[in-house]
mmCIF file of C-alpha atoms and ligand atoms in Angstrom:
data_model
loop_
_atom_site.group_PDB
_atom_site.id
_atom_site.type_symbol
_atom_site.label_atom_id
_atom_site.label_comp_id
_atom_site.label_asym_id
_atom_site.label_seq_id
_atom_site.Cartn_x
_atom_site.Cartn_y
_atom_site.Cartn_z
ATOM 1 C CA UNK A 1 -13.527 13.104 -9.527
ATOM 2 C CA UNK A 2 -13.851 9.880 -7.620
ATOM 3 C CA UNK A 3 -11.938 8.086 -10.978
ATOM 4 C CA UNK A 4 -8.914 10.618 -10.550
ATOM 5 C CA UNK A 5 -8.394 9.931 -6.954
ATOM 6 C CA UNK A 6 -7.778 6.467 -8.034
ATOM 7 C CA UNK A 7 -5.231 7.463 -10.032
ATOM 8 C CA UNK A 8 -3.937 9.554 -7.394
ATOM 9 C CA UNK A 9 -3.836 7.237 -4.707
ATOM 10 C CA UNK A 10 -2.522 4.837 -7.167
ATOM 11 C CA UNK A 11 0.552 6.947 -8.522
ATOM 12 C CA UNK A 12 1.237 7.380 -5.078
ATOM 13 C CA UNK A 13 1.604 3.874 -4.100
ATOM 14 C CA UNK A 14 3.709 2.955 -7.417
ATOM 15 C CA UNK A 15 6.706 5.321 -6.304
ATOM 16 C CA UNK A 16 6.973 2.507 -3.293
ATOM 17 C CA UNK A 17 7.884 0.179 -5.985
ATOM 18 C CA UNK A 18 11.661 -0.036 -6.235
ATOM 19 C CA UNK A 19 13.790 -2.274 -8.706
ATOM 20 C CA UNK A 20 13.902 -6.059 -7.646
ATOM 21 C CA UNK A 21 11.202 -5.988 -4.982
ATOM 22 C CA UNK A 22 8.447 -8.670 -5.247
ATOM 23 C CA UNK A 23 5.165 -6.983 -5.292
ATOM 24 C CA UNK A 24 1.802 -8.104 -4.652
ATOM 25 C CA UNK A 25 -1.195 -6.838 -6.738
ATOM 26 C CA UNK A 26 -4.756 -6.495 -5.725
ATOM 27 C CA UNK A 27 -8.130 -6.162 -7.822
ATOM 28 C CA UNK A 28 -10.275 -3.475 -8.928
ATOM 29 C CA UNK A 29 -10.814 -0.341 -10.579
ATOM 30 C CA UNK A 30 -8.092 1.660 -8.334
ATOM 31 C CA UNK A 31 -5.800 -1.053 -8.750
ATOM 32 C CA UNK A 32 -6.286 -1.058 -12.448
ATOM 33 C CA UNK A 33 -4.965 2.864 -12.170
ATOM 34 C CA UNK A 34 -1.459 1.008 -10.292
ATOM 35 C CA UNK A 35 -0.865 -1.211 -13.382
ATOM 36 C CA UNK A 36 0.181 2.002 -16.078
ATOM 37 C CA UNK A 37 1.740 3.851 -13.004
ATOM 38 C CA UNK A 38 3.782 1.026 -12.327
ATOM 39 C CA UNK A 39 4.889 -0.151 -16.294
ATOM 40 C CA UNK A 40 5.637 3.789 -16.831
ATOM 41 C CA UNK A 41 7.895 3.902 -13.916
ATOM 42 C CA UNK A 42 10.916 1.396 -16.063
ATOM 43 C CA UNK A 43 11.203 -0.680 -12.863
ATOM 44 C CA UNK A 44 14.260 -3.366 -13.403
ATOM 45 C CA UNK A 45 13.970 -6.872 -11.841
ATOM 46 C CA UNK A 46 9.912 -6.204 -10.400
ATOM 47 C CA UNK A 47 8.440 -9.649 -9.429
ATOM 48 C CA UNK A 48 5.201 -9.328 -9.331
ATOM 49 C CA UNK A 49 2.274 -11.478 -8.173
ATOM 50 C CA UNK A 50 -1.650 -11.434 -8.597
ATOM 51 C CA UNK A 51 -4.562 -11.703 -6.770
ATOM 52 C CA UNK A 52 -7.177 -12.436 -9.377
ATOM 53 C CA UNK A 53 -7.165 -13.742 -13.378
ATOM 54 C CA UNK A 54 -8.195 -9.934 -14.692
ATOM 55 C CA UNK A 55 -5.178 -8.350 -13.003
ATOM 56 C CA UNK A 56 -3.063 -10.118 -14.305
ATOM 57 C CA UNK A 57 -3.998 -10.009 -17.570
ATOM 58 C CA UNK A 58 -3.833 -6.121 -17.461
ATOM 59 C CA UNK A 59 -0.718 -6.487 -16.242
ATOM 60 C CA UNK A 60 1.246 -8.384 -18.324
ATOM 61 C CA UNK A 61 -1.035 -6.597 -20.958
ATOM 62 C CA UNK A 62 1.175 -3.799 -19.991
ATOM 63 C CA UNK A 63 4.785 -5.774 -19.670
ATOM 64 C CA UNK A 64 4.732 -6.585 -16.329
ATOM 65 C CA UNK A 65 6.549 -9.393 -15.164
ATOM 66 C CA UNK A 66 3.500 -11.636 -13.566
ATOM 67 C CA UNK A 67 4.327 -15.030 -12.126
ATOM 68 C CA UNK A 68 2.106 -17.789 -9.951
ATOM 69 C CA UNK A 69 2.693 -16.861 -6.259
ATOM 70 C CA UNK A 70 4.731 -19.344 -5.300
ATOM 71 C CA UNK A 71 6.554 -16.690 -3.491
ATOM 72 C CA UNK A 72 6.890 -17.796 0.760
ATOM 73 C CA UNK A 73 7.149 -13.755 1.268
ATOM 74 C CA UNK A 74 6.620 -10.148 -0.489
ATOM 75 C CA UNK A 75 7.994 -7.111 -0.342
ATOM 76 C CA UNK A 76 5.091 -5.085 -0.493
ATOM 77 C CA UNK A 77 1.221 -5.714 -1.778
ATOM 78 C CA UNK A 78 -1.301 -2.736 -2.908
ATOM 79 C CA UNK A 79 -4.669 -3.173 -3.090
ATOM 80 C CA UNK A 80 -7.911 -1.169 -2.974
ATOM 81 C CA UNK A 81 -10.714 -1.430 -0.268
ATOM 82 C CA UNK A 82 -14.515 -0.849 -0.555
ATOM 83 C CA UNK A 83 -14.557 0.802 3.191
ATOM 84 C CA UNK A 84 -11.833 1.788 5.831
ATOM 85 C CA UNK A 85 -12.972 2.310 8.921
ATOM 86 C CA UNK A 86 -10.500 5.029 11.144
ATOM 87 C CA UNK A 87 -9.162 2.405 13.181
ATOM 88 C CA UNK A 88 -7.670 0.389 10.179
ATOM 89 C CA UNK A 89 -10.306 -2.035 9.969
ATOM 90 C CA UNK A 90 -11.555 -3.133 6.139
ATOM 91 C CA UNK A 91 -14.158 -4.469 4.167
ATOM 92 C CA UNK A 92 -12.877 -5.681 0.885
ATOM 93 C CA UNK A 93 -13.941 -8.307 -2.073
ATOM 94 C CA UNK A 94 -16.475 -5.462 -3.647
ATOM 95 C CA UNK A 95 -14.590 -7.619 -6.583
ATOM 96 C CA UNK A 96 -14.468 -10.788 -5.215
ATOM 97 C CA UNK A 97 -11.125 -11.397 -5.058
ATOM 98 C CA UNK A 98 -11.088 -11.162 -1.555
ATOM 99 C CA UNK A 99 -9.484 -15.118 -0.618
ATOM 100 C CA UNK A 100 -6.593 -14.379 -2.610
ATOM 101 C CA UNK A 101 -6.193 -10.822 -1.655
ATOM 102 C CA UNK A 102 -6.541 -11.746 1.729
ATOM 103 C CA UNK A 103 -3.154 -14.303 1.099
ATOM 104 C CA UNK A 104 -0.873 -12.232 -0.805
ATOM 105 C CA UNK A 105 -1.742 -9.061 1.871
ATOM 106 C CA UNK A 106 -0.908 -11.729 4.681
ATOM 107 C CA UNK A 107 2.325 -12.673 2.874
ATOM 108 C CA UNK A 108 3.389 -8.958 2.502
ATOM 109 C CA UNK A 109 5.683 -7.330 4.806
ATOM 110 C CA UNK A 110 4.108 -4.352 4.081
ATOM 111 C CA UNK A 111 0.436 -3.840 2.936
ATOM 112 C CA UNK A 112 -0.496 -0.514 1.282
ATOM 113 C CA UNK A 113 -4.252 0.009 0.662
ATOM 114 C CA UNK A 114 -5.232 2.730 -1.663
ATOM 115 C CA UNK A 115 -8.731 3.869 -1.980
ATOM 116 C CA UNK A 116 -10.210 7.097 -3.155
ATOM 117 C CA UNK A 117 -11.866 9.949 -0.371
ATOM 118 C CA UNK A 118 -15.536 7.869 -0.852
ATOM 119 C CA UNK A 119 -14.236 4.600 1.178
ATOM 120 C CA UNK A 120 -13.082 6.157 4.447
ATOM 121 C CA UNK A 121 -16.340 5.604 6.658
ATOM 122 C CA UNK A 122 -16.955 6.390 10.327
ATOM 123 C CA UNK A 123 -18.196 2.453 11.006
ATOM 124 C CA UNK A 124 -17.808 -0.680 8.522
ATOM 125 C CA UNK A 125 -21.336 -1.769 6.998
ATOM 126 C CA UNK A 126 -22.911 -5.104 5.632
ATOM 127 C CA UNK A 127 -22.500 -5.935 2.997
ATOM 128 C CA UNK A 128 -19.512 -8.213 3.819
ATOM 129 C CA UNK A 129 -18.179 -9.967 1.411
ATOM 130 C CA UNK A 130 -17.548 -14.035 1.500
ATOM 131 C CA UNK A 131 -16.437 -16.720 -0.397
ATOM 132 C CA UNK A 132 -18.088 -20.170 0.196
ATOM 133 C CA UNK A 133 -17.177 -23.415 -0.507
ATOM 134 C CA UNK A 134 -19.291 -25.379 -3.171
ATOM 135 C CA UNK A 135 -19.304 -28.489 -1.220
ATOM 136 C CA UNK A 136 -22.184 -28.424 1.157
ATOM 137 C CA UNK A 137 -23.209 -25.020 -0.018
ATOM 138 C CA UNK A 138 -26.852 -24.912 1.197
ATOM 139 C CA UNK A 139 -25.858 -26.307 5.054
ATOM 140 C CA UNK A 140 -23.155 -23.298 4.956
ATOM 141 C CA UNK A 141 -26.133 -21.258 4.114
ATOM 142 C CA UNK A 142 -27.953 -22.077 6.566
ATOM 143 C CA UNK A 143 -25.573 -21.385 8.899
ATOM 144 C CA UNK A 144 -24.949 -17.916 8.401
ATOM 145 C CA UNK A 145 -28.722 -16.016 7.988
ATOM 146 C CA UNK A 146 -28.311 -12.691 5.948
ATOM 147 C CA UNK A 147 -25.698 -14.175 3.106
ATOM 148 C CA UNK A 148 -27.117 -14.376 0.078
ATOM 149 C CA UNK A 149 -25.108 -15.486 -2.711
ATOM 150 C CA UNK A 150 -24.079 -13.225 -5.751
ATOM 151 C CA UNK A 151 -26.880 -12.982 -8.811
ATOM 152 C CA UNK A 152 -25.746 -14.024 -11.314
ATOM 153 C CA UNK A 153 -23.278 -16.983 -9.977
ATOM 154 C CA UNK A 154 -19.821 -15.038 -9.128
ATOM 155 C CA UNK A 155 -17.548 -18.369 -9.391
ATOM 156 C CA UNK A 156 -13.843 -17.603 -7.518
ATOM 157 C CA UNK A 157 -10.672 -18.956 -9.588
ATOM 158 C CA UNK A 158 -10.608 -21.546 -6.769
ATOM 159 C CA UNK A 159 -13.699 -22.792 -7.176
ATOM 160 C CA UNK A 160 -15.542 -21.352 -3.965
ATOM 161 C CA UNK A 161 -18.923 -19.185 -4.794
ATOM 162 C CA UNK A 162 -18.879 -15.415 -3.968
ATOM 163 C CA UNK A 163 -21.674 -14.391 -1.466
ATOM 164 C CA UNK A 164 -22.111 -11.533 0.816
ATOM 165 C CA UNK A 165 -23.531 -11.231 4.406
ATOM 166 C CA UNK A 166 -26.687 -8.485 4.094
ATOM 167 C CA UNK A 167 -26.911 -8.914 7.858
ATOM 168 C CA UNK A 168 -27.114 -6.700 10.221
ATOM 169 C CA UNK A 169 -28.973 -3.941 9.449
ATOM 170 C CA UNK A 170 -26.895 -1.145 10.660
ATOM 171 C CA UNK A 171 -22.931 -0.316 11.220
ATOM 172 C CA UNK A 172 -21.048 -3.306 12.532
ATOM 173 C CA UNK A 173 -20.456 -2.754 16.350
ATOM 174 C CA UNK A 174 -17.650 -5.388 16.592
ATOM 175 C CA UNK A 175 -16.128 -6.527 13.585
ATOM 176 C CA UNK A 176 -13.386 -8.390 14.830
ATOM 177 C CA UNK A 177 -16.269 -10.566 16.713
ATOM 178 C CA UNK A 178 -17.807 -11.356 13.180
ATOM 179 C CA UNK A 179 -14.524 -12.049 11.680
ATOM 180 C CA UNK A 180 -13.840 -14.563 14.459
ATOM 181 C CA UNK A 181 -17.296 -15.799 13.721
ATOM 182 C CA UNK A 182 -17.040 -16.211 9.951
ATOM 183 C CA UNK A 183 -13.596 -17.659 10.482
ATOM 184 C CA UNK A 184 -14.577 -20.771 12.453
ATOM 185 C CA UNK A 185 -17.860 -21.400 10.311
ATOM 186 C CA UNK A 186 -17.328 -24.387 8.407
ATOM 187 C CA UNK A 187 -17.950 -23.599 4.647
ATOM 188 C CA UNK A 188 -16.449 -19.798 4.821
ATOM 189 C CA UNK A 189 -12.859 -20.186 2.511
ATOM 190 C CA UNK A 190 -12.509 -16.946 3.111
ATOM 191 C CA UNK A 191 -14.344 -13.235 4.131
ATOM 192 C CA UNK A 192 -13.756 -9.273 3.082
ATOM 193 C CA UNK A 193 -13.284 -8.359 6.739
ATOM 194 C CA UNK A 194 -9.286 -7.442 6.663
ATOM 195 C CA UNK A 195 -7.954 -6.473 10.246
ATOM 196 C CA UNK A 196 -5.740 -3.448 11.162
ATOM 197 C CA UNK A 197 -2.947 -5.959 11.674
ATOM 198 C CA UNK A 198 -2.248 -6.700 8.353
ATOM 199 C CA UNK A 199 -2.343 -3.282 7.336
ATOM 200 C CA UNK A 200 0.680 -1.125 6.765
ATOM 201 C CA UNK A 201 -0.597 2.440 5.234
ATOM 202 C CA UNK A 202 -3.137 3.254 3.727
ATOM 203 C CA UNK A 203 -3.026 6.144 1.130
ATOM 204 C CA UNK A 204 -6.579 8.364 0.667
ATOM 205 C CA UNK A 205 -6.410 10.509 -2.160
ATOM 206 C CA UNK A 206 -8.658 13.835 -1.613
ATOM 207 C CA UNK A 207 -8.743 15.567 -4.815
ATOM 208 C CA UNK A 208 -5.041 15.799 -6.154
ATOM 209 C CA UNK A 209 -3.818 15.517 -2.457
ATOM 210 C CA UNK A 210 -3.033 12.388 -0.725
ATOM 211 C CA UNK A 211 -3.650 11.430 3.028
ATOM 212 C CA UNK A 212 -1.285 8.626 4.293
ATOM 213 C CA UNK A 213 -2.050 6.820 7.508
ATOM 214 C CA UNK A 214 0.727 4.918 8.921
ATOM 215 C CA UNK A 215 -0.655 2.017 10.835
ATOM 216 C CA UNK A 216 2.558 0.271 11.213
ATOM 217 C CA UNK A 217 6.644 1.016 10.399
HETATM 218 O O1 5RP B 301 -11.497 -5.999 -2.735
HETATM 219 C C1 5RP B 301 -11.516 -5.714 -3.911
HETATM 220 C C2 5RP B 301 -11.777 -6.696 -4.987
HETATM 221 O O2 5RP B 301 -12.079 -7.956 -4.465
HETATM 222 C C3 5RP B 301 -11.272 -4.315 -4.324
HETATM 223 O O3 5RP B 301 -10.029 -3.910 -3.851
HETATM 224 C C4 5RP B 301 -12.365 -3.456 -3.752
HETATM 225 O O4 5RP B 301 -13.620 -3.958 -4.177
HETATM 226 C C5 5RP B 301 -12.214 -1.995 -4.223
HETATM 227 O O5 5RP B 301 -12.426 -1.949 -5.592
HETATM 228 P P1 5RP B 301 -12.290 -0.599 -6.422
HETATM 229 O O6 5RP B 301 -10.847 -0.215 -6.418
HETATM 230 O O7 5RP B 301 -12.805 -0.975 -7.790
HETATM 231 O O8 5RP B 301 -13.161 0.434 -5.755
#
């Protein structure tokens, strides 16, 4: 059930595809559903970026035309989420691709998030995810009580260490308070916490039907 709604959610978002865009492409097992939808769809001219080394291996796996972002804009990025709360806010990096998801959503004029009808939650929860920088790891530890580092070692493509903040024990009342916090701790490259801002839709398949909240034009 949950597997076909990432397919759903993912055909949905390839028909936004059209020929000579360039295209951002996120991680994970919904996005993984994207890659087919998109190589069946004969797009002509499709530059596409990716946000993690298994991506694009499935992707040009399936002849799509993958190059290193080196791209100062996108057309368009899709990506999944692990939770969406109503008001836009999510927690991603389940996957821990979160520092480069986090770059090619922020370099996307528009930002599509797919997820299937299990990540839609009333309030964001720990765990969030983070990726920490190995220089100095134990003092950025220290710093932040309740991250705990991923078992075994979850090395990023950019050398950081995945980790994930456990802390606190209950919905997150504020969440743009702990991004600001994360943001300005040294030692944090990067954290799953993606604001509303950056979002453009996001597309919730229920079943064979899918929901699409517009955040922004
Ligand atoms: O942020 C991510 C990877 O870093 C993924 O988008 C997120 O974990 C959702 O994954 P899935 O589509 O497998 O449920």
């Amino acid at each position: 059930m949950i597997e076909a709604e990432k397919r759903v959610a993912a055909e949905a978002a390839a028909t936004l595809v059209q020929d000579g865009m360039t295209v951002g492409l996120g991680t994970g097992t919904t996005v993984a559903q994207l890659l087919p939808a998109l190589a069946a769809r004969d797009l002509r001219g499709v530059r596409y970026v990716s946000t993690s080394p298994r991506t694009e291996a499935a992707a040009r796996a399936l002849g799509l035309a993958v190059e290193p972002f080196a791209l100062p804009a996108l057309d368009l990025a899709i990506d999944g989420a692990d939770q969406v709360a109503p008001d836009g806010w999510l927690v991603k990096g389940g996957g821990g691709a979160h520092t480069r998801e986090r770059l090619v959503a922020a370099a996307a004029r528009r930002f599509v998030v797919i997820v299937s009808s299990d990540k839609p939650v009333e309030a964001l929860r720990p765990p969030v995810p983070l990726e920490l920088l190995a220089f100095g790891l134990e003092s950025t530890l220290r710093r932040l009580p309740g991250a705990r580092l991923r078992e075994p070692a979850q090395p990023s493509p950019d050398g950081g260490l995945i980790a994930d903040l456990h802390e606190p024990d209950g919905p997150l009342a504020d969440p743009a308070a702990l991004a600001a916090g994360l943001d300005a701790t040294p030692g944090v490259v990067a954290h799953g916490l993606f604001p509303p801002s950056l979002v453009a839709d996001v597309l919730i398949a229920r079943g064979g039907e899918v929901e699409h909240r517009r955040l922004r034009a």
